[in-house]
């Protein structure tokens, strides 16, 4: 008699449990989908959680307009394959309407504008739970995040006053106008995500695999050459073989020199890597507590 | 990829070397990345500290960094080829009970640090009592800073004896002692050549090999229904599945089962997942169960075996840990969550408060304040299907929620 699960199956079971709790405890949840591997994983687990029913909530993509083209192609195919409904909140539209103002100058990014658009979409759709793919191993402020993370009527996170979470008991009670952020894959590490996606044969965006691309160095990070990032005179573009370890907005997603062209090669590369995946994210490098500050304001 | 998941909790104060120990486990298992290390190094220099302060790795919040204390449970991850580890790192001072209890609720192993210079102190006892109360299956006592005591065997034996004497009053079954130096690395990842008298395993070897296969209850079948799956489409016309996570026992296709509260019996027709049918399901698997008969079952109901049922009761005795600044109200009403059930409850009696440092029962002062632990009696608005916490940590636990603020104010274990 050997009733034991391996660590990936145990993580899967935990995440499915969380997703079903969301389905049961909330009236109108939404799954935030960025096109990155973590939100791909969460939506895949959501499909498993409610099988053979359809995923009982829509996917919401906050589109900065500054995407890698591959992301959008993948997104549309993926959403169709899991039989979910897709909603899109547009940052460009928010800029045009004057809800937010575009950043100017060096390292300008629409990443920070996403927060206002996200909060507006949540309010518009009357969503009471926003499910996301954040993991505790990603960033130090996220290490203190709960599975069920309460947000006040301004969408703010109060890290010093979080509800304790014990056993399998999740308290999703809230007042009118408040909502929850839900993080079903809190306990997964980057390596767990890759190992699981490999074991389950989940198709992934081509950006994660080594490809030739025009790139340039800025502050020690390799960025993709794009019309959305004005280059300074001393920054020169060259073609290299690279891949993404995270996928976000073009303006803040670093790429890495890599020859890993299969998921197995990616796993080998991560296992021996000495840099965290967010090491290439310029949005985290603005200050020591950049992530915590953004999270308090309602960022994902 | 056959590695298992092990969750362990650590507790301690700033000066007993807990951060150093975690730092060493992470560093020696190559789980600290260069950019994390560089960031911590820069932050240490900016704060004018000597050397690299590994505590900054776990202290993630601004307030924690400013005050140099850990406020909240921090989760850290590392893995070796044998196992993946989740550390619930809980602070020693502020809100200690609340955080320790939270970290302990899902842990397989509790790691208690003892400073070899100080021996068994109040905090050691407190952590061991909480580990016992929360029924953490394995306890490992790391006697740290052996380097400062000349790696003296007598010191180790004395602390071991002191602890064993105290632990005889506790409900702990598996205790292991390891003399270490987190700073120098003795007996953490590699064996110490300074303590040839110690014949036990290193800490990492212990964590990789401690038997956790029996930490779940595999005897009493318990399946709290979490969500009813009804696809209502052409391919799955009459499909009615009960989704949930197995909380106890082994459930097999063909098993005769009973559903609570209705008491109707049926047979498991199918155990379903997206990858296909399973012959059996056991904790902590998330599956969907289909029954032969069409009976009315909804969230909060429980599927069990006819000859092995939990107690269905409205009167429950609990050991309660209180988390809120507003004290527990005798005759007060709270919302209560148990497995996938929700109800309301009335606090009928506060029997005694337990001193978490001495186990002493306080029968006089019955005001249950933040971080207090008390034995209480409640009455619920409808029957809950409970087991003693000692038999099953899932079906034996509840949380209390303040109906005004919606905060989780207490955690209870069924006696």
mmCIF file of N, CA, C and O in Angstrom, chain A residues 56-130:
data_model
loop_
_atom_site.group_PDB
_atom_site.id
_atom_site.type_symbol
_atom_site.label_atom_id
_atom_site.label_comp_id
_atom_site.label_asym_id
_atom_site.label_seq_id
_atom_site.Cartn_x
_atom_site.Cartn_y
_atom_site.Cartn_z
ATOM 1 N N UNK A 56 -16.219 28.107 -15.053
ATOM 2 C CA UNK A 56 -17.397 28.936 -14.784
ATOM 3 C C UNK A 56 -17.104 30.424 -14.627
ATOM 4 O O UNK A 56 -17.911 31.147 -14.052
ATOM 5 N N UNK A 57 -15.956 30.881 -15.091
ATOM 6 C CA UNK A 57 -15.695 32.326 -15.042
ATOM 7 C C UNK A 57 -14.871 32.732 -16.265
ATOM 8 O O UNK A 57 -14.168 31.905 -16.850
ATOM 9 N N UNK A 58 -14.966 34.007 -16.669
ATOM 10 C CA UNK A 58 -14.235 34.448 -17.855
ATOM 11 C C UNK A 58 -12.760 34.726 -17.551
ATOM 12 O O UNK A 58 -12.366 34.857 -16.388
ATOM 13 N N UNK A 59 -11.952 34.811 -18.603
ATOM 14 C CA UNK A 59 -10.565 35.252 -18.492
ATOM 15 C C UNK A 59 -10.527 36.735 -18.845
ATOM 16 O O UNK A 59 -11.236 37.179 -19.749
ATOM 17 N N UNK A 60 -9.709 37.488 -18.106
ATOM 18 C CA UNK A 60 -9.589 38.921 -18.386
ATOM 19 C C UNK A 60 -8.132 39.252 -18.693
ATOM 20 O O UNK A 60 -7.246 38.973 -17.888
ATOM 21 N N UNK A 61 -7.900 39.825 -19.859
ATOM 22 C CA UNK A 61 -6.546 40.239 -20.228
ATOM 23 C C UNK A 61 -6.480 41.761 -20.200
ATOM 24 O O UNK A 61 -7.282 42.425 -20.859
ATOM 25 N N UNK A 62 -5.554 42.308 -19.406
ATOM 26 C CA UNK A 62 -5.332 43.755 -19.436
ATOM 27 C C UNK A 62 -4.247 44.002 -20.471
ATOM 28 O O UNK A 62 -3.080 43.683 -20.267
ATOM 29 N N UNK A 63 -4.668 44.550 -21.584
ATOM 30 C CA UNK A 63 -3.808 44.661 -22.761
ATOM 31 C C UNK A 63 -3.159 46.035 -22.773
ATOM 32 O O UNK A 63 -3.830 47.057 -22.893
ATOM 33 N N UNK A 64 -1.823 46.061 -22.622
ATOM 34 C CA UNK A 64 -1.131 47.357 -22.614
ATOM 35 C C UNK A 64 -0.998 47.914 -24.023
ATOM 36 O O UNK A 64 -0.618 49.060 -24.205
ATOM 37 N N UNK A 65 -1.257 47.087 -25.027
ATOM 38 C CA UNK A 65 -1.033 47.521 -26.404
ATOM 39 C C UNK A 65 0.429 47.358 -26.801
ATOM 40 O O UNK A 65 0.788 47.441 -27.965
ATOM 41 N N UNK A 66 1.283 47.138 -25.812
ATOM 42 C CA UNK A 66 2.711 46.945 -26.075
ATOM 43 C C UNK A 66 3.093 45.479 -25.904
ATOM 44 O O UNK A 66 3.957 45.134 -25.129
ATOM 45 N N UNK A 67 2.404 44.632 -26.630
ATOM 46 C CA UNK A 67 2.642 43.205 -26.464
ATOM 47 C C UNK A 67 3.654 42.693 -27.471
ATOM 48 O O UNK A 67 3.871 43.287 -28.515
ATOM 49 N N UNK A 68 4.231 41.567 -27.145
ATOM 50 C CA UNK A 68 4.885 40.784 -28.183
ATOM 51 C C UNK A 68 3.743 40.243 -29.050
ATOM 52 O O UNK A 68 2.719 39.786 -28.509
ATOM 53 N N UNK A 69 3.871 40.279 -30.358
ATOM 54 C CA UNK A 69 2.767 39.822 -31.218
ATOM 55 C C UNK A 69 2.432 38.360 -30.947
ATOM 56 O O UNK A 69 1.279 37.951 -31.021
ATOM 57 N N UNK A 70 3.470 37.565 -30.585
ATOM 58 C CA UNK A 70 3.257 36.141 -30.327
ATOM 59 C C UNK A 70 2.264 35.924 -29.181
ATOM 60 O O UNK A 70 1.537 34.938 -29.152
ATOM 61 N N UNK A 71 2.282 36.861 -28.199
ATOM 62 C CA UNK A 71 1.431 36.701 -27.023
ATOM 63 C C UNK A 71 -0.042 36.676 -27.407
ATOM 64 O O UNK A 71 -0.810 35.842 -26.927
ATOM 65 N N UNK A 72 -0.437 37.603 -28.261
ATOM 66 C CA UNK A 72 -1.855 37.716 -28.630
ATOM 67 C C UNK A 72 -2.294 36.504 -29.460
ATOM 68 O O UNK A 72 -3.381 35.955 -29.245
ATOM 69 N N UNK A 73 -1.431 36.077 -30.375
ATOM 70 C CA UNK A 73 -1.761 34.894 -31.182
ATOM 71 C C UNK A 73 -1.985 33.689 -30.283
ATOM 72 O O UNK A 73 -2.959 32.959 -30.420
ATOM 73 N N UNK A 74 -1.047 33.511 -29.349
ATOM 74 C CA UNK A 74 -1.157 32.370 -28.441
ATOM 75 C C UNK A 74 -2.418 32.485 -27.599
ATOM 76 O O UNK A 74 -3.156 31.515 -27.435
ATOM 77 N N UNK A 75 -2.658 33.686 -27.079
ATOM 78 C CA UNK A 75 -3.798 33.914 -26.188
ATOM 79 C C UNK A 75 -5.104 33.453 -26.832
ATOM 80 O O UNK A 75 -5.880 32.707 -26.237
ATOM 81 N N UNK A 76 -5.335 33.892 -28.060
ATOM 82 C CA UNK A 76 -6.608 33.586 -28.711
ATOM 83 C C UNK A 76 -6.787 32.093 -28.946
ATOM 84 O O UNK A 76 -7.865 31.547 -28.772
ATOM 85 N N UNK A 77 -5.686 31.437 -29.326
ATOM 86 C CA UNK A 77 -5.747 29.989 -29.558
ATOM 87 C C UNK A 77 -6.015 29.233 -28.257
ATOM 88 O O UNK A 77 -6.821 28.322 -28.193
ATOM 89 N N UNK A 78 -5.281 29.653 -27.219
ATOM 90 C CA UNK A 78 -5.375 28.967 -25.924
ATOM 91 C C UNK A 78 -6.781 29.078 -25.338
ATOM 92 O O UNK A 78 -7.368 28.097 -24.886
ATOM 93 N N UNK A 79 -7.319 30.280 -25.374
ATOM 94 C CA UNK A 79 -8.643 30.523 -24.800
ATOM 95 C C UNK A 79 -9.671 29.637 -25.502
ATOM 96 O O UNK A 79 -10.544 29.044 -24.871
ATOM 97 N N UNK A 80 -9.530 29.524 -26.815
ATOM 98 C CA UNK A 80 -10.451 28.679 -27.560
ATOM 99 C C UNK A 80 -10.287 27.215 -27.157
ATOM 100 O O UNK A 80 -11.265 26.497 -26.957
ATOM 101 N N UNK A 81 -9.028 26.790 -26.991
ATOM 102 C CA UNK A 81 -8.781 25.374 -26.706
ATOM 103 C C UNK A 81 -9.298 24.958 -25.324
ATOM 104 O O UNK A 81 -9.668 23.811 -25.123
ATOM 105 N N UNK A 82 -9.312 25.879 -24.356
ATOM 106 C CA UNK A 82 -9.851 25.469 -23.053
ATOM 107 C C UNK A 82 -11.337 25.818 -22.926
ATOM 108 O O UNK A 82 -11.957 25.590 -21.895
ATOM 109 N N UNK A 83 -11.894 26.379 -23.976
ATOM 110 C CA UNK A 83 -13.334 26.641 -23.983
ATOM 111 C C UNK A 83 -13.758 27.714 -23.004
ATOM 112 O O UNK A 83 -14.815 27.627 -22.392
ATOM 113 N N UNK A 84 -12.915 28.737 -22.832
ATOM 114 C CA UNK A 84 -13.269 29.807 -21.895
ATOM 115 C C UNK A 84 -13.705 31.063 -22.654
ATOM 116 O O UNK A 84 -13.556 31.152 -23.873
ATOM 117 N N UNK A 85 -14.228 32.015 -21.905
ATOM 118 C CA UNK A 85 -14.654 33.291 -22.469
ATOM 119 C C UNK A 85 -13.555 34.322 -22.180
ATOM 120 O O UNK A 85 -13.013 34.345 -21.088
ATOM 121 N N UNK A 86 -13.223 35.172 -23.145
ATOM 122 C CA UNK A 86 -12.150 36.156 -22.946
ATOM 123 C C UNK A 86 -12.699 37.576 -22.944
ATOM 124 O O UNK A 86 -13.498 37.953 -23.795
ATOM 125 N N UNK A 87 -12.250 38.365 -21.962
ATOM 126 C CA UNK A 87 -12.569 39.789 -21.927
ATOM 127 C C UNK A 87 -11.232 40.533 -22.008
ATOM 128 O O UNK A 87 -10.230 40.065 -21.488
ATOM 129 N N UNK A 88 -11.237 41.693 -22.639
ATOM 130 C CA UNK A 88 -9.997 42.450 -22.756
ATOM 131 C C UNK A 88 -10.218 43.863 -22.234
ATOM 132 O O UNK A 88 -11.193 44.532 -22.588
ATOM 133 N N UNK A 89 -9.315 44.311 -21.349
ATOM 134 C CA UNK A 89 -9.308 45.696 -20.881
ATOM 135 C C UNK A 89 -8.134 46.395 -21.542
ATOM 136 O O UNK A 89 -7.011 45.918 -21.462
ATOM 137 N N UNK A 90 -8.383 47.505 -22.207
ATOM 138 C CA UNK A 90 -7.337 48.107 -23.028
ATOM 139 C C UNK A 90 -6.731 49.336 -22.370
ATOM 140 O O UNK A 90 -7.419 50.295 -22.023
ATOM 141 N N UNK A 91 -5.405 49.310 -22.209
ATOM 142 C CA UNK A 91 -4.691 50.459 -21.652
ATOM 143 C C UNK A 91 -4.706 51.610 -22.661
ATOM 144 O O UNK A 91 -4.878 52.776 -22.300
ATOM 145 N N UNK A 92 -4.567 51.263 -23.949
ATOM 146 C CA UNK A 92 -4.589 52.299 -24.995
ATOM 147 C C UNK A 92 -5.895 53.085 -24.916
ATOM 148 O O UNK A 92 -5.917 54.315 -24.938
ATOM 149 N N UNK A 93 -6.973 52.344 -24.777
ATOM 150 C CA UNK A 93 -8.292 52.967 -24.678
ATOM 151 C C UNK A 93 -8.370 53.875 -23.450
ATOM 152 O O UNK A 93 -8.914 54.977 -23.507
ATOM 153 N N UNK A 94 -7.779 53.420 -22.336
ATOM 154 C CA UNK A 94 -7.794 54.216 -21.101
ATOM 155 C C UNK A 94 -6.986 55.497 -21.267
ATOM 156 O O UNK A 94 -7.334 56.544 -20.724
ATOM 157 N N UNK A 95 -5.898 55.410 -22.035
ATOM 158 C CA UNK A 95 -5.086 56.608 -22.300
ATOM 159 C C UNK A 95 -5.895 57.586 -23.155
ATOM 160 O O UNK A 95 -5.977 58.781 -22.859
ATOM 161 N N UNK A 96 -6.549 57.031 -24.189
ATOM 162 C CA UNK A 96 -7.343 57.877 -25.087
ATOM 163 C C UNK A 96 -8.483 58.571 -24.343
ATOM 164 O O UNK A 96 -8.828 59.707 -24.633
ATOM 165 N N UNK A 97 -9.056 57.866 -23.359
ATOM 166 C CA UNK A 97 -10.166 58.444 -22.605
ATOM 167 C C UNK A 97 -9.684 59.388 -21.514
ATOM 168 O O UNK A 97 -10.481 60.087 -20.889
ATOM 169 N N UNK A 98 -8.374 59.373 -21.236
ATOM 170 C CA UNK A 98 -7.835 60.257 -20.211
ATOM 171 C C UNK A 98 -7.896 59.677 -18.807
ATOM 172 O O UNK A 98 -7.649 60.364 -17.831
ATOM 173 N N UNK A 99 -8.207 58.379 -18.676
ATOM 174 C CA UNK A 99 -8.211 57.740 -17.348
ATOM 175 C C UNK A 99 -6.804 57.692 -16.775
ATOM 176 O O UNK A 99 -6.582 57.899 -15.586
ATOM 177 N N UNK A 100 -5.843 57.427 -17.643
ATOM 178 C CA UNK A 100 -4.444 57.377 -17.222
ATOM 179 C C UNK A 100 -3.601 58.188 -18.195
ATOM 180 O O UNK A 100 -4.019 58.457 -19.320
ATOM 181 N N UNK A 101 -2.409 58.585 -17.746
ATOM 182 C CA UNK A 101 -1.513 59.359 -18.586
ATOM 183 C C UNK A 101 -0.271 58.539 -18.878
ATOM 184 O O UNK A 101 0.299 57.924 -17.972
ATOM 185 N N UNK A 102 0.128 58.515 -20.105
ATOM 186 C CA UNK A 102 1.282 57.738 -20.521
ATOM 187 C C UNK A 102 2.549 58.268 -19.859
ATOM 188 O O UNK A 102 2.760 59.473 -19.778
ATOM 189 N N UNK A 103 3.386 57.357 -19.392
ATOM 190 C CA UNK A 103 4.683 57.767 -18.832
ATOM 191 C C UNK A 103 5.576 58.295 -19.935
ATOM 192 O O UNK A 103 5.477 57.868 -21.072
ATOM 193 N N UNK A 104 6.455 59.206 -19.545
ATOM 194 C CA UNK A 104 7.366 59.772 -20.544
ATOM 195 C C UNK A 104 8.811 59.398 -20.210
ATOM 196 O O UNK A 104 9.133 59.143 -19.062
ATOM 197 N N UNK A 105 9.626 59.404 -21.244
ATOM 198 C CA UNK A 105 11.060 59.348 -21.026
ATOM 199 C C UNK A 105 11.637 57.950 -20.915
ATOM 200 O O UNK A 105 11.029 56.957 -21.287
ATOM 201 N N UNK A 106 12.826 57.913 -20.337
ATOM 202 C CA UNK A 106 13.642 56.723 -20.198
ATOM 203 C C UNK A 106 12.901 55.664 -19.392
ATOM 204 O O UNK A 106 12.318 55.957 -18.346
ATOM 205 N N UNK A 107 12.911 54.432 -19.878
ATOM 206 C CA UNK A 107 12.241 53.318 -19.195
ATOM 207 C C UNK A 107 10.735 53.517 -19.020
ATOM 208 O O UNK A 107 10.123 52.924 -18.150
ATOM 209 N N UNK A 108 10.127 54.394 -19.832
ATOM 210 C CA UNK A 108 8.681 54.570 -19.757
ATOM 211 C C UNK A 108 8.017 53.222 -20.017
ATOM 212 O O UNK A 108 8.443 52.473 -20.880
ATOM 213 N N UNK A 109 6.997 52.915 -19.234
ATOM 214 C CA UNK A 109 6.339 51.630 -19.402
ATOM 215 C C UNK A 109 4.860 51.767 -19.087
ATOM 216 O O UNK A 109 4.466 52.576 -18.244
ATOM 217 N N UNK A 110 4.070 50.993 -19.773
ATOM 218 C CA UNK A 110 2.630 51.013 -19.499
ATOM 219 C C UNK A 110 2.259 50.018 -18.412
ATOM 220 O O UNK A 110 1.103 49.902 -18.056
ATOM 221 N N UNK A 111 3.276 49.321 -17.898
ATOM 222 C CA UNK A 111 3.045 48.319 -16.875
ATOM 223 C C UNK A 111 2.277 48.906 -15.694
ATOM 224 O O UNK A 111 1.372 48.311 -15.145
ATOM 225 N N UNK A 112 2.659 50.141 -15.312
ATOM 226 C CA UNK A 112 2.072 50.764 -14.127
ATOM 227 C C UNK A 112 0.659 51.267 -14.394
ATOM 228 O O UNK A 112 -0.115 51.460 -13.476
ATOM 229 N N UNK A 113 0.355 51.481 -15.671
ATOM 230 C CA UNK A 113 -0.982 51.959 -16.018
ATOM 231 C C UNK A 113 -2.006 50.835 -15.933
ATOM 232 O O UNK A 113 -3.201 51.072 -15.866
ATOM 233 N N UNK A 114 -1.487 49.588 -15.933
ATOM 234 C CA UNK A 114 -2.398 48.441 -15.910
ATOM 235 C C UNK A 114 -3.276 48.437 -14.667
ATOM 236 O O UNK A 114 -4.414 47.994 -14.710
ATOM 237 N N UNK A 115 -2.706 48.919 -13.535
ATOM 238 C CA UNK A 115 -3.434 48.863 -12.263
ATOM 239 C C UNK A 115 -4.768 49.590 -12.353
ATOM 240 O O UNK A 115 -5.813 49.041 -12.001
ATOM 241 N N UNK A 116 -4.731 50.842 -12.868
ATOM 242 C CA UNK A 116 -5.961 51.637 -12.956
ATOM 243 C C UNK A 116 -6.969 50.954 -13.879
ATOM 244 O O UNK A 116 -8.169 50.905 -13.590
ATOM 245 N N UNK A 117 -6.474 50.413 -14.986
ATOM 246 C CA UNK A 117 -7.364 49.764 -15.956
ATOM 247 C C UNK A 117 -7.962 48.495 -15.342
ATOM 248 O O UNK A 117 -9.160 48.236 -15.474
ATOM 249 N N UNK A 118 -7.119 47.747 -14.637
ATOM 250 C CA UNK A 118 -7.591 46.529 -13.980
ATOM 251 C C UNK A 118 -8.701 46.850 -12.972
ATOM 252 O O UNK A 118 -9.766 46.230 -12.973
ATOM 253 N N UNK A 119 -8.436 47.852 -12.114
ATOM 254 C CA UNK A 119 -9.432 48.194 -11.093
ATOM 255 C C UNK A 119 -10.736 48.660 -11.740
ATOM 256 O O UNK A 119 -11.826 48.344 -11.270
ATOM 257 N N UNK A 120 -10.607 49.402 -12.846
ATOM 258 C CA UNK A 120 -11.807 49.860 -13.547
ATOM 259 C C UNK A 120 -12.596 48.671 -14.114
ATOM 260 O O UNK A 120 -13.821 48.611 -14.008
ATOM 261 N N UNK A 121 -11.862 47.724 -14.702
ATOM 262 C CA UNK A 121 -12.522 46.542 -15.275
ATOM 263 C C UNK A 121 -13.214 45.720 -14.183
ATOM 264 O O UNK A 121 -14.309 45.215 -14.386
ATOM 265 N N UNK A 122 -12.550 45.587 -13.035
ATOM 266 C CA UNK A 122 -13.138 44.806 -11.941
ATOM 267 C C UNK A 122 -14.435 45.454 -11.472
ATOM 268 O O UNK A 122 -15.430 44.793 -11.206
ATOM 269 N N UNK A 123 -14.413 46.792 -11.418
ATOM 270 C CA UNK A 123 -15.592 47.515 -10.971
ATOM 271 C C UNK A 123 -16.709 47.405 -12.000
ATOM 272 O O UNK A 123 -17.861 47.137 -11.670
ATOM 273 N N UNK A 124 -16.322 47.601 -13.265
ATOM 274 C CA UNK A 124 -17.298 47.554 -14.359
ATOM 275 C C UNK A 124 -17.987 46.187 -14.411
ATOM 276 O O UNK A 124 -19.194 46.096 -14.556
ATOM 277 N N UNK A 125 -17.188 45.135 -14.302
ATOM 278 C CA UNK A 125 -17.742 43.788 -14.394
ATOM 279 C C UNK A 125 -18.349 43.298 -13.086
ATOM 280 O O UNK A 125 -18.833 42.173 -13.015
ATOM 281 N N UNK A 126 -18.264 44.125 -12.029
ATOM 282 C CA UNK A 126 -18.740 43.740 -10.698
ATOM 283 C C UNK A 126 -18.141 42.408 -10.247
ATOM 284 O O UNK A 126 -18.820 41.566 -9.653
ATOM 285 N N UNK A 127 -16.862 42.226 -10.563
ATOM 286 C CA UNK A 127 -16.197 40.983 -10.169
ATOM 287 C C UNK A 127 -15.873 41.029 -8.685
ATOM 288 O O UNK A 127 -15.408 42.046 -8.179
ATOM 289 N N UNK A 128 -16.124 39.928 -7.990
ATOM 290 C CA UNK A 128 -15.821 39.928 -6.558
ATOM 291 C C UNK A 128 -14.588 39.092 -6.216
ATOM 292 O O UNK A 128 -14.163 39.043 -5.074
ATOM 293 N N UNK A 129 -14.019 38.420 -7.222
ATOM 294 C CA UNK A 129 -12.771 37.688 -6.992
ATOM 295 C C UNK A 129 -11.953 37.712 -8.282
ATOM 296 O O UNK A 129 -12.474 37.388 -9.340
ATOM 297 N N UNK A 130 -10.708 38.136 -8.179
ATOM 298 C CA UNK A 130 -9.823 38.150 -9.335
ATOM 299 C C UNK A 130 -8.714 37.129 -9.097
ATOM 300 O O UNK A 130 -7.922 37.271 -8.168
#
